[in-house]
Amino acid sequence: QKEVEQDPGPLSVPEGAIVSLNCTYSNSAFQYFMWYRQYSRKGPELLMYTYSSGNKEDGRFTAQVDKSSKYISLFIRDSQPSDSATYLCATAGEGNNRLAFGKGNQVVVIP
Amino acid sequence: DAGVTQSPTHLIKTRGQQVTLRCSPKSGHDTVSWYQQALGQGPQFIFQYYEEEERQRGNFPDRFSGHQFPNYSSELNVNALLLGDSALYLCASSSVAEAFFGQGTRLTVV
Protein backbone atom coordinates (compact mmCIF):
# COMPACT_ATOMS: atom_id res chain seq x y z
CA GLN A 1 0.00 0.00 0.00
CA LYS A 2 1.38 3.38 -0.98
CA GLU A 3 1.82 5.87 1.83
CA VAL A 4 -0.16 8.58 0.03
CA GLU A 5 -2.79 7.93 -2.62
CA GLN A 6 -3.90 10.69 -4.95
CA ASP A 7 -6.05 10.03 -7.99
CA PRO A 8 -3.88 11.54 -10.74
CA GLY A 9 -6.72 11.99 -13.21
CA PRO A 10 -6.65 15.42 -14.92
CA LEU A 11 -9.36 17.85 -13.89
CA SER A 12 -10.79 20.55 -16.17
CA VAL A 13 -13.10 23.20 -14.73
CA PRO A 14 -14.53 26.48 -16.04
CA GLU A 15 -13.19 29.72 -14.62
CA GLY A 16 -14.92 30.65 -11.37
CA ALA A 17 -15.75 27.06 -10.39
CA ILE A 18 -14.70 25.40 -7.15
CA VAL A 19 -11.86 22.92 -7.48
CA SER A 20 -11.88 20.01 -5.05
CA LEU A 21 -8.83 17.79 -4.64
CA ASN A 22 -8.18 15.03 -2.15
CA CYS A 23 -5.71 12.42 -0.95
CA THR A 24 -5.70 9.52 1.45
CA TYR A 25 -2.76 8.34 3.50
CA SER A 26 -1.96 5.14 5.35
CA ASN A 27 0.41 6.03 8.21
CA SER A 28 -1.38 7.29 11.32
CA ALA A 29 1.94 8.75 12.54
CA PHE A 30 1.75 11.50 9.92
CA GLN A 31 1.13 14.84 11.62
CA TYR A 32 2.05 17.39 8.97
CA PHE A 33 0.03 17.85 5.81
CA MET A 34 0.92 20.00 2.87
CA TRP A 35 -0.30 20.97 -0.56
CA TYR A 36 2.14 22.02 -3.21
CA ARG A 37 1.46 23.66 -6.56
CA GLN A 38 3.78 22.79 -9.41
CA TYR A 39 3.83 24.55 -12.74
CA SER A 40 5.23 22.73 -15.73
CA ARG A 41 8.98 22.13 -15.48
CA LYS A 42 9.24 24.04 -12.19
CA GLY A 43 9.84 23.03 -8.60
CA PRO A 44 6.87 22.53 -6.24
CA GLU A 45 5.67 25.66 -4.43
CA LEU A 46 4.31 25.31 -0.90
CA LEU A 47 0.65 26.35 -0.95
CA MET A 48 -0.82 25.19 2.34
CA TYR A 49 0.69 23.69 5.49
CA THR A 50 -1.39 22.14 8.27
CA TYR A 51 -0.44 20.47 11.52
CA SER A 52 -2.78 17.72 12.75
CA SER A 53 -6.52 17.81 12.04
CA GLY A 54 -8.70 20.74 11.13
CA ASN A 55 -9.19 23.39 8.48
CA LYS A 56 -6.91 26.14 7.29
CA GLU A 57 -7.92 28.94 4.98
CA ASP A 58 -5.69 31.27 2.96
CA GLY A 59 -7.49 33.52 0.52
CA ARG A 60 -9.22 31.36 -2.08
CA PHE A 61 -7.59 28.18 -0.76
CA THR A 62 -8.88 25.92 2.02
CA ALA A 63 -7.08 22.82 3.29
CA GLN A 64 -8.87 20.21 5.39
CA VAL A 65 -7.40 17.30 7.34
CA ASP A 66 -9.48 14.49 8.82
CA LYS A 67 -7.09 12.24 10.73
CA SER A 68 -9.86 9.83 11.75
CA SER A 69 -10.37 8.85 8.11
CA LYS A 70 -6.82 9.69 6.96
CA TYR A 71 -8.22 12.06 4.36
CA ILE A 72 -6.84 15.41 3.24
CA SER A 73 -8.51 17.90 0.92
CA LEU A 74 -7.80 21.13 -0.90
CA PHE A 75 -10.51 23.46 -2.17
CA ILE A 76 -9.89 26.34 -4.55
CA ARG A 77 -12.72 28.88 -4.74
CA ASP A 78 -13.32 31.19 -7.70
CA SER A 79 -10.74 29.33 -9.76
CA GLN A 80 -8.64 31.33 -12.21
CA PRO A 81 -6.73 30.28 -15.34
CA SER A 82 -3.53 31.02 -13.40
CA ASP A 83 -4.50 28.17 -11.03
CA SER A 84 -3.84 25.72 -13.87
CA ALA A 85 -1.05 23.53 -12.52
CA THR A 86 -0.35 20.19 -10.91
CA TYR A 87 -1.31 19.97 -7.24
CA LEU A 88 0.62 17.58 -5.00
CA CYS A 89 -0.40 16.49 -1.53
CA ALA A 90 2.35 15.55 0.93
CA THR A 91 2.57 14.29 4.49
CA ALA A 92 5.33 13.94 7.11
CA GLY A 93 5.75 12.57 10.60
CA GLU A 94 6.94 14.38 13.73
CA GLY A 95 10.31 16.03 13.53
CA ASN A 96 12.14 17.02 10.39
CA ASN A 97 11.21 13.96 8.40
CA ARG A 98 10.94 13.08 4.78
CA LEU A 99 7.86 14.04 2.81
CA ALA A 100 5.67 11.35 1.27
CA PHE A 101 3.93 12.66 -1.86
CA GLY A 102 0.91 11.72 -3.86
CA LYS A 103 1.17 11.45 -7.65
CA GLY A 104 -0.35 14.87 -8.22
CA ASN A 105 -3.51 16.17 -9.89
CA GLN A 106 -3.27 18.19 -13.09
CA VAL A 107 -5.84 20.97 -12.95
CA VAL A 108 -6.86 23.04 -16.00
CA VAL A 109 -9.05 26.11 -15.49
CA ILE A 110 -10.73 27.06 -18.75
CA PRO A 111 -11.36 30.79 -19.33
CA ASP B 1 16.03 35.95 0.58
CA ALA B 2 17.00 33.97 -2.53
CA GLY B 3 15.11 30.88 -1.44
CA VAL B 4 16.41 27.45 -2.42
CA THR B 5 18.74 27.56 -5.41
CA GLN B 6 19.89 24.62 -7.50
CA SER B 7 22.48 24.26 -10.24
CA PRO B 8 22.62 23.46 -13.02
CA THR B 9 19.03 23.79 -14.30
CA HIS B 10 19.49 21.29 -17.12
CA LEU B 11 22.03 18.57 -17.75
CA ILE B 12 22.54 15.90 -20.38
CA LYS B 13 24.77 12.95 -19.55
CA THR B 14 25.69 9.68 -21.19
CA ARG B 15 24.83 6.33 -19.66
CA GLY B 16 27.60 5.19 -17.31
CA GLN B 17 28.81 8.70 -16.50
CA GLN B 18 28.73 10.40 -13.13
CA VAL B 19 26.90 13.62 -12.23
CA THR B 20 26.98 16.13 -9.37
CA LEU B 21 24.05 18.41 -8.59
CA ARG B 22 24.23 21.33 -6.17
CA CYS B 23 21.83 23.02 -3.79
CA SER B 24 21.93 26.09 -1.55
CA PRO B 25 19.21 26.08 1.11
CA LYS B 26 16.90 28.89 2.14
CA SER B 27 18.47 31.26 4.65
CA GLY B 28 18.08 29.95 8.20
CA HIS B 29 17.45 26.34 7.16
CA ASP B 30 19.92 23.67 8.25
CA THR B 31 18.30 20.57 6.75
CA VAL B 32 18.49 19.63 3.09
CA SER B 33 16.58 16.82 1.40
CA TRP B 34 16.82 15.51 -2.14
CA TYR B 35 13.96 14.12 -4.21
CA GLN B 36 13.66 12.51 -7.62
CA GLN B 37 10.58 13.28 -9.69
CA ALA B 38 9.91 11.18 -12.77
CA LEU B 39 7.54 12.53 -15.42
CA GLY B 40 3.93 12.33 -14.26
CA GLN B 41 4.86 11.18 -10.76
CA GLY B 42 5.17 12.76 -7.34
CA PRO B 43 8.64 13.41 -5.91
CA GLN B 44 10.35 10.40 -4.31
CA PHE B 45 12.60 10.93 -1.28
CA ILE B 46 16.28 10.11 -1.87
CA PHE B 47 17.96 11.24 1.38
CA GLN B 48 18.20 14.01 3.94
CA TYR B 49 21.22 15.78 5.42
CA TYR B 50 21.48 17.53 8.75
CA GLU B 51 24.66 18.73 10.44
CA GLU B 52 26.69 17.30 7.55
CA GLU B 53 25.40 13.77 8.19
CA GLU B 54 22.94 11.67 6.21
CA ARG B 55 20.00 11.42 8.59
CA GLN B 56 17.48 9.48 6.54
CA ARG B 57 17.57 7.60 3.27
CA GLY B 58 14.85 6.47 0.89
CA ASN B 59 14.81 3.40 -1.29
CA PHE B 60 17.59 4.38 -3.67
CA PRO B 61 20.75 2.40 -4.52
CA ASP B 62 24.22 3.29 -3.28
CA ARG B 63 24.94 4.88 -6.67
CA PHE B 64 23.17 7.88 -5.15
CA SER B 65 25.30 9.66 -2.58
CA GLY B 66 25.43 13.09 -1.09
CA HIS B 67 27.24 15.57 1.01
CA GLN B 68 26.42 18.59 3.14
CA PHE B 69 28.90 21.37 3.74
CA PRO B 70 29.35 23.50 6.91
CA ASN B 71 27.36 26.34 5.26
CA TYR B 72 24.44 23.84 4.87
CA SER B 73 24.71 23.67 1.08
CA SER B 74 24.55 20.19 -0.37
CA GLU B 75 25.52 18.03 -3.33
CA LEU B 76 23.87 15.00 -4.85
CA ASN B 77 26.12 12.60 -6.72
CA VAL B 78 24.92 9.83 -8.99
CA ASN B 79 27.40 7.28 -10.34
CA ALA B 80 27.09 4.86 -13.25
CA LEU B 81 24.10 6.68 -14.70
CA LEU B 82 21.25 4.64 -16.13
CA LEU B 83 18.62 5.76 -18.63
CA GLY B 84 16.07 5.39 -15.81
CA ASP B 85 17.86 8.08 -13.80
CA SER B 86 16.44 10.69 -16.18
CA ALA B 87 14.20 12.87 -14.01
CA LEU B 88 13.78 16.21 -12.30
CA TYR B 89 15.96 16.29 -9.19
CA LEU B 90 14.62 18.53 -6.46
CA CYS B 91 16.32 19.93 -3.41
CA ALA B 92 14.25 21.00 -0.41
CA SER B 93 15.35 22.89 2.65
CA SER B 94 13.36 22.87 5.82
CA SER B 95 12.93 23.76 9.44
CA VAL B 96 10.52 21.36 11.18
CA ALA B 97 8.42 19.77 8.40
CA GLU B 98 7.66 22.84 6.28
CA ALA B 99 9.83 22.25 3.23
CA PHE B 100 10.63 24.66 0.43
CA PHE B 101 11.82 23.43 -2.93
CA GLY B 102 14.22 24.76 -5.50
CA GLN B 103 13.39 24.90 -9.19
CA GLY B 104 15.07 21.54 -9.77
CA THR B 105 17.71 20.15 -12.08
CA ARG B 106 16.39 18.31 -15.11
CA LEU B 107 18.76 15.42 -15.83
CA THR B 108 18.56 13.59 -19.12
CA VAL B 109 20.60 10.42 -19.56
CA VAL B 110 21.16 9.34 -23.15
XYZ file of N, CA and C in Angstrom:
663
model
N 0.845 -1.198 0.000
C 0.000 0.000 0.000
C 0.876 1.242 0.000
N 0.601 2.154 -0.932
C 1.379 3.376 -0.985
C 1.033 4.250 0.223
N 2.032 5.036 0.642
C 1.820 5.871 1.828
C 0.782 6.947 1.568
N 0.782 7.512 0.372
C -0.158 8.578 0.027
C -0.770 8.240 -1.329
N -2.084 8.223 -1.379
C -2.788 7.934 -2.621
C -3.483 9.204 -3.107
N -3.273 9.514 -4.365
C -3.899 10.694 -4.954
C -4.288 10.311 -6.368
N -5.563 10.367 -6.659
C -6.046 10.027 -7.994
C -5.476 11.034 -8.980
N -4.588 10.593 -9.874
C -3.877 11.542 -10.739
C -4.667 12.033 -11.935
N -5.940 11.628 -12.027
C -6.719 11.991 -13.208
C -6.753 13.489 -13.432
N -6.573 13.976 -14.661
C -6.651 15.421 -14.918
C -8.057 15.939 -14.644
N -8.101 17.208 -14.253
C -9.358 17.849 -13.887
C -9.473 19.152 -14.656
N -10.547 19.306 -15.433
C -10.793 20.547 -16.168
C -12.048 21.191 -15.617
N -11.948 22.473 -15.274
C -13.097 23.197 -14.731
C -13.193 24.553 -15.415
N -14.407 25.121 -15.478
C -14.529 26.478 -16.037
C -14.070 27.510 -15.009
N -13.619 28.622 -15.508
C -13.187 29.717 -14.623
C -14.313 30.090 -13.659
N -13.943 30.281 -12.382
C -14.923 30.651 -11.368
C -15.477 29.460 -10.591
N -15.239 28.245 -11.074
C -15.748 27.058 -10.392
C -14.901 26.753 -9.149
N -15.442 25.880 -8.310
C -14.696 25.398 -7.146
C -13.953 24.125 -7.548
N -12.665 24.106 -7.236
C -11.857 22.918 -7.483
C -11.721 22.152 -6.175
N -11.967 20.852 -6.237
C -11.882 20.006 -5.049
C -10.894 18.882 -5.318
N -9.854 18.811 -4.502
C -8.827 17.789 -4.643
C -8.689 17.037 -3.326
N -8.332 15.757 -3.394
C -8.184 15.025 -2.152
C -7.155 13.917 -2.258
N -6.690 13.500 -1.088
C -5.712 12.416 -0.949
C -6.076 11.589 0.269
N -5.635 10.349 0.253
C -5.705 9.518 1.453
C -4.289 9.065 1.802
N -4.076 8.796 3.077
C -2.759 8.343 3.503
C -2.929 7.157 4.442
N -1.839 6.400 4.611
C -1.962 5.142 5.348
C -1.332 5.181 6.740
N -0.353 6.042 6.968
C 0.406 6.033 8.210
C -0.198 6.995 9.229
N -0.735 6.448 10.305
C -1.380 7.288 11.319
C -0.379 8.177 12.058
N 0.921 7.928 11.880
C 1.936 8.746 12.537
C 2.143 10.094 11.834
N 1.602 10.231 10.626
C 1.750 11.502 9.917
C 1.019 12.602 10.673
N 1.714 13.721 10.877
C 1.133 14.840 11.624
C 1.122 16.131 10.816
N 1.944 16.176 9.770
C 2.048 17.390 8.967
C 1.476 17.102 7.585
N 0.715 18.061 7.077
C 0.027 17.852 5.812
C 0.199 19.094 4.964
N 0.602 18.893 3.742
C 0.923 20.004 2.868
C 0.319 19.828 1.491
N 0.053 20.941 0.858
C -0.303 20.972 -0.560
C 0.716 21.844 -1.282
N 1.208 21.301 -2.364
C 2.145 22.020 -3.207
C 1.514 22.240 -4.577
N 1.863 23.361 -5.189
C 1.464 23.656 -6.558
C 2.722 23.600 -7.407
N 2.620 22.929 -8.538
C 3.781 22.788 -9.412
C 3.391 23.140 -10.840
N 4.003 24.197 -11.343
C 3.826 24.552 -12.739
C 4.786 23.714 -13.567
N 4.466 23.599 -14.847
C 5.229 22.727 -15.727
C 6.719 23.047 -15.685
N 7.522 22.022 -15.452
C 8.980 22.130 -15.475
C 9.543 23.048 -14.383
N 8.771 23.245 -13.321
C 9.243 24.044 -12.195
C 9.243 23.201 -10.929
N 9.883 23.712 -9.872
C 9.837 23.029 -8.597
C 8.515 23.253 -7.892
N 8.125 22.355 -6.990
C 6.870 22.527 -6.236
C 6.932 23.760 -5.332
N 5.806 24.464 -5.260
C 5.674 25.662 -4.432
C 4.712 25.353 -3.289
N 5.151 25.590 -2.059
C 4.306 25.308 -0.904
C 3.093 26.234 -0.899
N 1.912 25.607 -0.880
C 0.653 26.352 -0.946
C -0.014 26.409 0.429
N -0.144 25.272 1.055
C -0.823 25.185 2.338
C -0.066 24.206 3.222
N -0.047 24.510 4.522
C 0.692 23.692 5.486
C -0.168 23.579 6.735
N -0.493 22.365 7.143
C -1.386 22.140 8.273
C -0.755 21.149 9.227
N -0.895 21.425 10.502
C -0.439 20.473 11.519
C -1.653 19.829 12.154
N -1.707 18.516 12.153
C -2.780 17.720 12.748
C -4.108 17.992 12.046
N -5.212 17.718 12.686
C -6.524 17.814 12.041
C -7.032 19.242 11.992
N -8.035 19.450 11.149
C -8.696 20.745 11.127
C -8.652 21.383 9.764
N -9.137 22.620 9.718
C -9.191 23.394 8.484
C -8.222 24.556 8.549
N -7.739 24.934 7.381
C -6.911 26.137 7.286
C -7.291 26.859 6.020
N -7.495 28.161 6.130
C -7.919 28.942 4.982
C -6.886 30.012 4.680
N -6.611 30.219 3.393
C -5.691 31.275 2.960
C -6.211 31.817 1.646
N -6.922 32.937 1.730
C -7.495 33.523 0.523
C -8.506 32.587 -0.112
N -8.287 32.229 -1.365
C -9.224 31.355 -2.079
C -8.985 29.877 -1.792
N -7.977 29.563 -1.015
C -7.591 28.176 -0.756
C -7.986 27.739 0.655
N -8.557 26.525 0.739
C -8.879 25.922 2.023
C -8.346 24.503 2.045
N -7.580 24.183 3.100
C -7.084 22.823 3.295
C -7.817 22.201 4.472
N -8.193 20.931 4.320
C -8.866 20.207 5.390
C -8.123 18.905 5.652
N -8.013 18.565 6.937
C -7.399 17.303 7.336
C -8.351 16.577 8.276
N -8.664 15.336 7.953
C -9.481 14.488 8.817
C -8.636 13.273 9.182
N -8.005 13.315 10.344
C -7.093 12.239 10.725
C -7.832 10.945 11.030
N -9.110 11.052 11.425
C -9.856 9.829 11.750
C -10.059 8.967 10.509
N -10.202 9.602 9.351
C -10.371 8.846 8.113
C -9.130 8.906 7.228
N -8.076 9.561 7.710
C -6.817 9.691 6.959
C -7.086 10.287 5.579
N -7.742 11.433 5.589
C -8.222 12.059 4.360
C -7.837 13.527 4.396
N -7.194 13.999 3.311
C -6.845 15.413 3.244
C -7.407 16.006 1.955
N -7.832 17.254 2.037
C -8.510 17.901 0.918
C -7.976 19.313 0.699
N -8.100 19.748 -0.537
C -7.801 21.134 -0.902
C -8.949 21.644 -1.751
N -9.458 22.823 -1.401
C -10.511 23.459 -2.167
C -9.980 24.803 -2.682
N -10.253 25.061 -3.947
C -9.886 26.339 -4.548
C -11.186 27.003 -4.993
N -11.495 28.149 -4.373
C -12.716 28.881 -4.743
C -12.405 29.860 -5.863
N -13.452 30.191 -6.638
C -13.323 31.192 -7.698
C -12.052 30.924 -8.516
N -11.967 29.734 -9.069
C -10.740 29.330 -9.760
C -10.424 30.251 -10.939
N -9.144 30.455 -11.158
C -8.635 31.330 -12.207
C -7.759 30.532 -13.176
N -7.626 30.980 -14.404
C -6.730 30.279 -15.336
C -5.311 30.133 -14.793
N -4.877 31.099 -13.975
C -3.530 31.017 -13.396
C -3.403 29.896 -12.354
N -4.540 29.316 -11.947
C -4.503 28.174 -11.028
C -4.192 26.870 -11.764
N -4.148 26.924 -13.081
C -3.840 25.723 -13.868
C -2.428 25.256 -13.558
N -2.335 24.065 -12.993
C -1.053 23.533 -12.521
C -1.295 22.111 -12.035
N -0.226 21.478 -11.579
C -0.351 20.191 -10.906
C -0.307 20.434 -9.407
N -1.229 19.803 -8.695
C -1.314 19.969 -7.239
C -0.910 18.652 -6.578
N 0.068 18.751 -5.692
C 0.619 17.584 -5.004
C 0.284 17.655 -3.527
N -0.240 16.570 -2.978
C -0.397 16.492 -1.533
C 0.833 15.801 -0.952
N 1.179 16.142 0.281
C 2.351 15.548 0.932
C 2.104 15.457 2.429
N 2.696 14.461 3.050
C 2.575 14.289 4.494
C 3.950 14.009 5.089
N 4.071 14.218 6.406
C 5.327 13.938 7.107
C 5.013 13.631 8.564
N 5.905 12.898 9.199
C 5.750 12.574 10.604
C 6.335 13.657 11.488
N 6.368 13.417 12.787
C 6.936 14.381 13.726
C 8.420 14.577 13.466
N 8.909 15.756 13.772
C 10.314 16.031 13.534
C 10.552 16.404 12.093
N 11.784 16.566 11.734
C 12.135 17.021 10.393
C 12.291 15.822 9.479
N 11.180 15.212 9.138
C 11.211 13.961 8.403
C 10.953 14.137 6.919
N 11.138 13.080 6.223
C 10.936 13.085 4.785
C 9.465 13.281 4.453
N 9.214 13.862 3.302
C 7.858 14.036 2.810
C 7.481 12.845 1.944
N 6.241 12.367 2.138
C 5.670 11.352 1.267
C 4.631 12.050 0.394
N 4.770 11.935 -0.922
C 3.930 12.658 -1.861
C 2.917 11.752 -2.538
N 1.799 12.354 -2.920
C 0.905 11.715 -3.862
C 1.431 11.925 -5.276
N 0.720 11.345 -6.258
C 1.173 11.447 -7.647
C 0.929 12.821 -8.242
N -0.024 13.556 -7.684
C -0.347 14.869 -8.216
C -1.595 14.860 -9.077
N -2.332 15.962 -9.043
C -3.513 16.171 -9.889
C -3.246 17.330 -10.839
N -3.399 17.084 -12.140
C -3.268 18.189 -13.086
C -4.619 18.886 -13.205
N -4.622 20.177 -12.908
C -5.842 20.975 -12.953
C -5.732 21.982 -14.096
N -6.787 22.054 -14.921
C -6.856 23.041 -15.997
C -8.106 23.878 -15.773
N -7.934 25.188 -15.634
C -9.054 26.106 -15.488
C -9.265 26.799 -16.825
N -10.436 26.582 -17.395
C -10.726 27.056 -18.750
C -11.381 28.436 -18.696
N -10.789 29.426 -19.373
C -11.359 30.794 -19.328
C -12.755 30.839 -19.947
N 15.788 37.385 0.394
C 16.034 35.951 0.580
C 15.911 35.252 -0.777
N 16.991 34.587 -1.209
C 17.003 33.971 -2.530
C 16.211 32.684 -2.559
N 15.800 32.151 -1.426
C 15.115 30.876 -1.442
C 16.096 29.755 -1.713
N 15.577 28.606 -2.130
C 16.414 27.447 -2.423
C 16.906 27.552 -3.868
N 18.198 27.474 -4.058
C 18.737 27.557 -5.414
C 19.455 26.265 -5.771
N 19.268 25.839 -7.015
C 19.887 24.616 -7.502
C 20.645 24.899 -8.789
N 21.726 24.146 -8.978
C 22.477 24.257 -10.236
C 23.025 22.896 -10.623
N 23.158 22.640 -11.933
C 22.620 23.457 -13.023
C 21.112 23.254 -13.170
N 20.471 23.965 -14.085
C 19.030 23.786 -14.300
C 18.762 22.614 -15.234
N 19.628 22.416 -16.188
C 19.494 21.294 -17.119
C 20.849 20.627 -17.304
N 20.789 19.324 -17.585
C 22.027 18.571 -17.745
C 21.752 17.364 -18.622
N 22.637 17.109 -19.563
C 22.536 15.901 -20.382
C 23.807 15.095 -20.175
N 23.629 13.824 -19.802
C 24.770 12.947 -19.552
C 24.585 11.642 -20.328
N 25.706 10.969 -20.515
C 25.686 9.675 -21.194
C 25.613 8.552 -20.170
N 24.923 7.503 -20.518
C 24.826 6.326 -19.661
C 26.212 5.894 -19.181
N 26.333 5.610 -17.884
C 27.605 5.194 -17.307
C 28.416 6.321 -16.699
N 28.083 7.566 -17.061
C 28.809 8.698 -16.502
C 28.372 8.984 -15.076
N 29.044 9.965 -14.480
C 28.733 10.401 -13.130
C 28.273 11.860 -13.185
N 27.413 12.250 -12.235
C 26.902 13.624 -12.233
C 26.866 14.162 -10.800
N 27.076 15.453 -10.675
C 26.977 16.128 -9.371
C 26.020 17.301 -9.502
N 25.027 17.331 -8.637
C 24.049 18.412 -8.591
C 24.240 19.173 -7.291
N 23.959 20.483 -7.327
C 24.234 21.325 -6.174
C 22.997 22.071 -5.700
N 22.988 22.374 -4.401
C 21.832 23.016 -3.788
C 22.292 23.954 -2.680
N 21.735 25.162 -2.665
C 21.930 26.093 -1.551
C 20.589 26.285 -0.863
N 20.507 26.021 0.438
C 19.207 26.080 1.109
C 18.746 27.508 1.370
N 17.494 27.620 1.734
C 16.904 28.890 2.137
C 17.623 29.373 3.395
N 17.792 30.682 3.499
C 18.470 31.257 4.649
C 17.798 30.823 5.948
N 18.601 30.363 6.903
C 18.075 29.947 8.199
C 17.718 28.469 8.284
N 17.765 27.771 7.155
C 17.447 26.343 7.158
C 18.726 25.525 7.220
N 18.721 24.480 8.077
C 19.919 23.672 8.247
C 19.758 22.247 7.726
N 18.584 21.927 7.221
C 18.299 20.572 6.754
C 18.011 20.598 5.257
N 18.667 19.713 4.540
C 18.486 19.630 3.089
C 18.076 18.215 2.720
N 17.037 18.122 1.902
C 16.576 16.823 1.403
C 16.609 16.838 -0.115
N 16.810 15.659 -0.690
C 16.819 15.509 -2.144
C 15.693 14.564 -2.553
N 15.057 14.914 -3.674
C 13.959 14.122 -4.206
C 14.174 13.914 -5.706
N 13.670 12.790 -6.190
C 13.661 12.513 -7.623
C 12.214 12.503 -8.100
N 11.934 13.249 -9.163
C 10.579 13.278 -9.692
C 10.594 12.843 -11.152
N 10.069 11.652 -11.406
C 9.908 11.178 -12.775
C 8.692 11.848 -13.391
N 8.623 11.862 -14.699
C 7.540 12.528 -15.417
C 6.196 11.933 -15.007
N 5.268 12.786 -14.610
C 3.932 12.331 -14.259
C 3.807 11.696 -12.890
N 4.856 11.781 -12.091
C 4.856 11.182 -10.759
C 5.116 12.241 -9.693
N 4.798 11.888 -8.444
C 5.167 12.757 -7.340
C 6.632 12.578 -6.995
N 7.228 13.546 -6.310
C 8.636 13.411 -5.908
C 8.845 12.223 -4.982
N 9.979 11.538 -5.165
C 10.354 10.399 -4.313
C 11.586 10.801 -3.498
N 11.539 10.539 -2.210
C 12.603 10.931 -1.282
C 13.859 10.106 -1.533
N 15.001 10.804 -1.692
C 16.280 10.115 -1.866
C 17.006 10.029 -0.520
N 17.346 11.190 0.047
C 17.960 11.244 1.381
C 17.898 12.658 1.935
N 18.241 12.742 3.227
C 18.195 14.009 3.944
C 19.500 14.208 4.712
N 19.994 15.444 4.699
C 21.220 15.784 5.415
C 20.950 16.834 6.487
N 21.566 16.603 7.625
C 21.476 17.535 8.752
C 22.800 17.489 9.492
N 23.359 18.646 9.761
C 24.663 18.731 10.439
C 25.706 17.871 9.734
N 25.708 17.949 8.425
C 26.692 17.305 7.553
C 26.634 15.778 7.581
N 25.561 15.222 8.148
C 25.398 13.773 8.186
C 24.125 13.370 7.453
N 24.152 12.206 6.815
C 22.942 11.668 6.208
C 22.044 11.163 7.330
N 20.874 11.752 7.458
C 20.002 11.423 8.592
C 18.969 10.369 8.216
N 18.474 10.442 7.003
C 17.482 9.475 6.536
C 17.775 9.171 5.077
N 17.348 7.990 4.646
C 17.569 7.601 3.266
C 16.330 6.875 2.749
N 15.961 7.162 1.536
C 14.854 6.472 0.892
C 15.354 5.227 0.176
N 14.503 4.649 -0.626
C 14.805 3.396 -1.289
C 15.539 3.634 -2.611
N 16.748 4.120 -2.505
C 17.588 4.377 -3.667
C 18.913 3.640 -3.494
N 19.500 3.173 -4.621
C 20.754 2.403 -4.520
C 21.932 3.269 -4.093
N 23.019 2.605 -3.761
C 24.219 3.295 -3.284
C 24.867 4.162 -4.360
N 24.429 4.004 -5.609
C 24.939 4.881 -6.671
C 24.584 6.347 -6.374
N 23.582 6.531 -5.550
C 23.167 7.876 -5.150
C 23.837 8.202 -3.817
N 24.633 9.244 -3.811
C 25.304 9.657 -2.581
C 25.238 11.172 -2.472
N 25.537 11.654 -1.278
C 25.426 13.091 -1.094
C 26.428 13.620 -0.103
N 26.342 14.914 0.071
C 27.243 15.575 1.008
C 26.592 16.885 1.434
N 26.851 17.266 2.680
C 26.424 18.588 3.141
C 27.640 19.315 3.686
N 27.758 20.566 3.342
C 28.898 21.372 3.742
C 28.566 22.183 4.999
N 29.606 22.735 5.679
C 29.350 23.504 6.908
C 28.400 24.680 6.711
N 28.299 25.227 5.496
C 27.365 26.339 5.259
C 25.962 25.822 4.906
N 25.713 24.539 5.081
C 24.440 23.839 4.868
C 24.134 23.546 3.399
N 24.934 24.038 2.467
C 24.708 23.674 1.075
C 24.976 22.180 0.895
N 24.502 21.641 -0.220
C 24.553 20.191 -0.372
C 24.815 19.809 -1.821
N 25.329 18.626 -2.000
C 25.522 18.033 -3.327
C 24.873 16.658 -3.371
N 24.374 16.339 -4.555
C 23.873 14.997 -4.845
C 24.749 14.435 -5.951
N 25.302 13.262 -5.727
C 26.122 12.596 -6.719
C 25.432 11.307 -7.169
N 25.449 11.079 -8.461
C 24.923 9.825 -8.988
C 26.003 9.216 -9.883
N 26.394 7.992 -9.566
C 27.404 7.276 -10.341
C 26.764 6.289 -11.303
N 27.528 5.905 -12.310
C 27.088 4.859 -13.246
C 25.663 5.100 -13.716
N 25.439 6.255 -14.313
C 24.096 6.681 -14.700
C 23.406 5.670 -15.601
N 22.114 5.494 -15.324
C 21.246 4.641 -16.125
C 20.223 5.515 -16.837
N 19.649 4.996 -17.922
C 18.618 5.755 -18.628
C 17.471 6.107 -17.674
N 17.164 5.194 -16.760
C 16.072 5.387 -15.811
C 16.330 6.463 -14.774
N 17.554 6.996 -14.732
C 17.855 8.084 -13.798
C 17.404 9.435 -14.354
N 16.947 9.454 -15.590
C 16.436 10.694 -16.185
C 15.216 11.158 -15.396
N 15.270 12.366 -14.868
C 14.201 12.866 -14.008
C 14.503 14.308 -13.631
N 13.558 14.899 -12.919
C 13.776 16.212 -12.297
C 14.259 15.958 -10.868
N 15.418 16.471 -10.519
C 15.964 16.286 -9.185
C 15.727 17.565 -8.389
N 15.050 17.398 -7.280
C 14.618 18.529 -6.455
C 15.344 18.537 -5.123
N 15.736 19.718 -4.723
C 16.320 19.926 -3.410
C 15.306 20.689 -2.575
N 15.153 20.302 -1.321
C 14.247 21.003 -0.412
C 14.990 21.343 0.860
N 14.792 22.558 1.353
C 15.354 22.888 2.654
C 14.204 23.115 3.627
N 14.468 22.848 4.878
C 13.361 22.868 5.825
C 13.813 23.214 7.229
N 12.829 23.723 7.989
C 12.931 23.765 9.437
C 11.620 23.149 9.918
N 11.657 22.217 10.814
C 10.517 21.359 11.176
C 10.101 20.631 9.902
N 8.830 20.558 9.563
C 8.424 19.772 8.404
C 8.066 20.632 7.202
N 8.040 21.955 7.380
C 7.656 22.843 6.278
C 8.821 22.947 5.319
N 8.707 22.335 4.167
C 9.833 22.246 3.233
C 9.605 23.124 2.021
N 10.667 23.791 1.593
C 10.633 24.662 0.434
C 11.569 24.089 -0.625
N 11.070 24.054 -1.856
C 11.817 23.427 -2.930
C 12.497 24.439 -3.839
N 13.587 24.008 -4.433
C 14.217 24.756 -5.504
C 13.509 24.465 -6.821
N 14.024 25.061 -7.886
C 13.387 24.901 -9.188
C 13.742 23.564 -9.844
N 14.727 22.866 -9.270
C 15.070 21.544 -9.769
C 16.149 21.550 -10.826
N 16.768 20.396 -10.993
C 17.714 20.150 -12.075
C 17.137 19.038 -12.932
N 16.931 19.336 -14.200
C 16.394 18.308 -15.108
C 17.566 17.557 -15.703
N 17.682 16.277 -15.346
C 18.761 15.422 -15.827
C 18.224 14.495 -16.912
N 18.889 14.506 -18.038
C 18.557 13.588 -19.125
C 19.754 12.692 -19.356
N 19.534 11.393 -19.305
C 20.599 10.415 -19.557
C 20.337 9.775 -20.922
N 21.340 9.864 -21.785
C 21.164 9.340 -23.151
C 22.132 8.183 -23.409
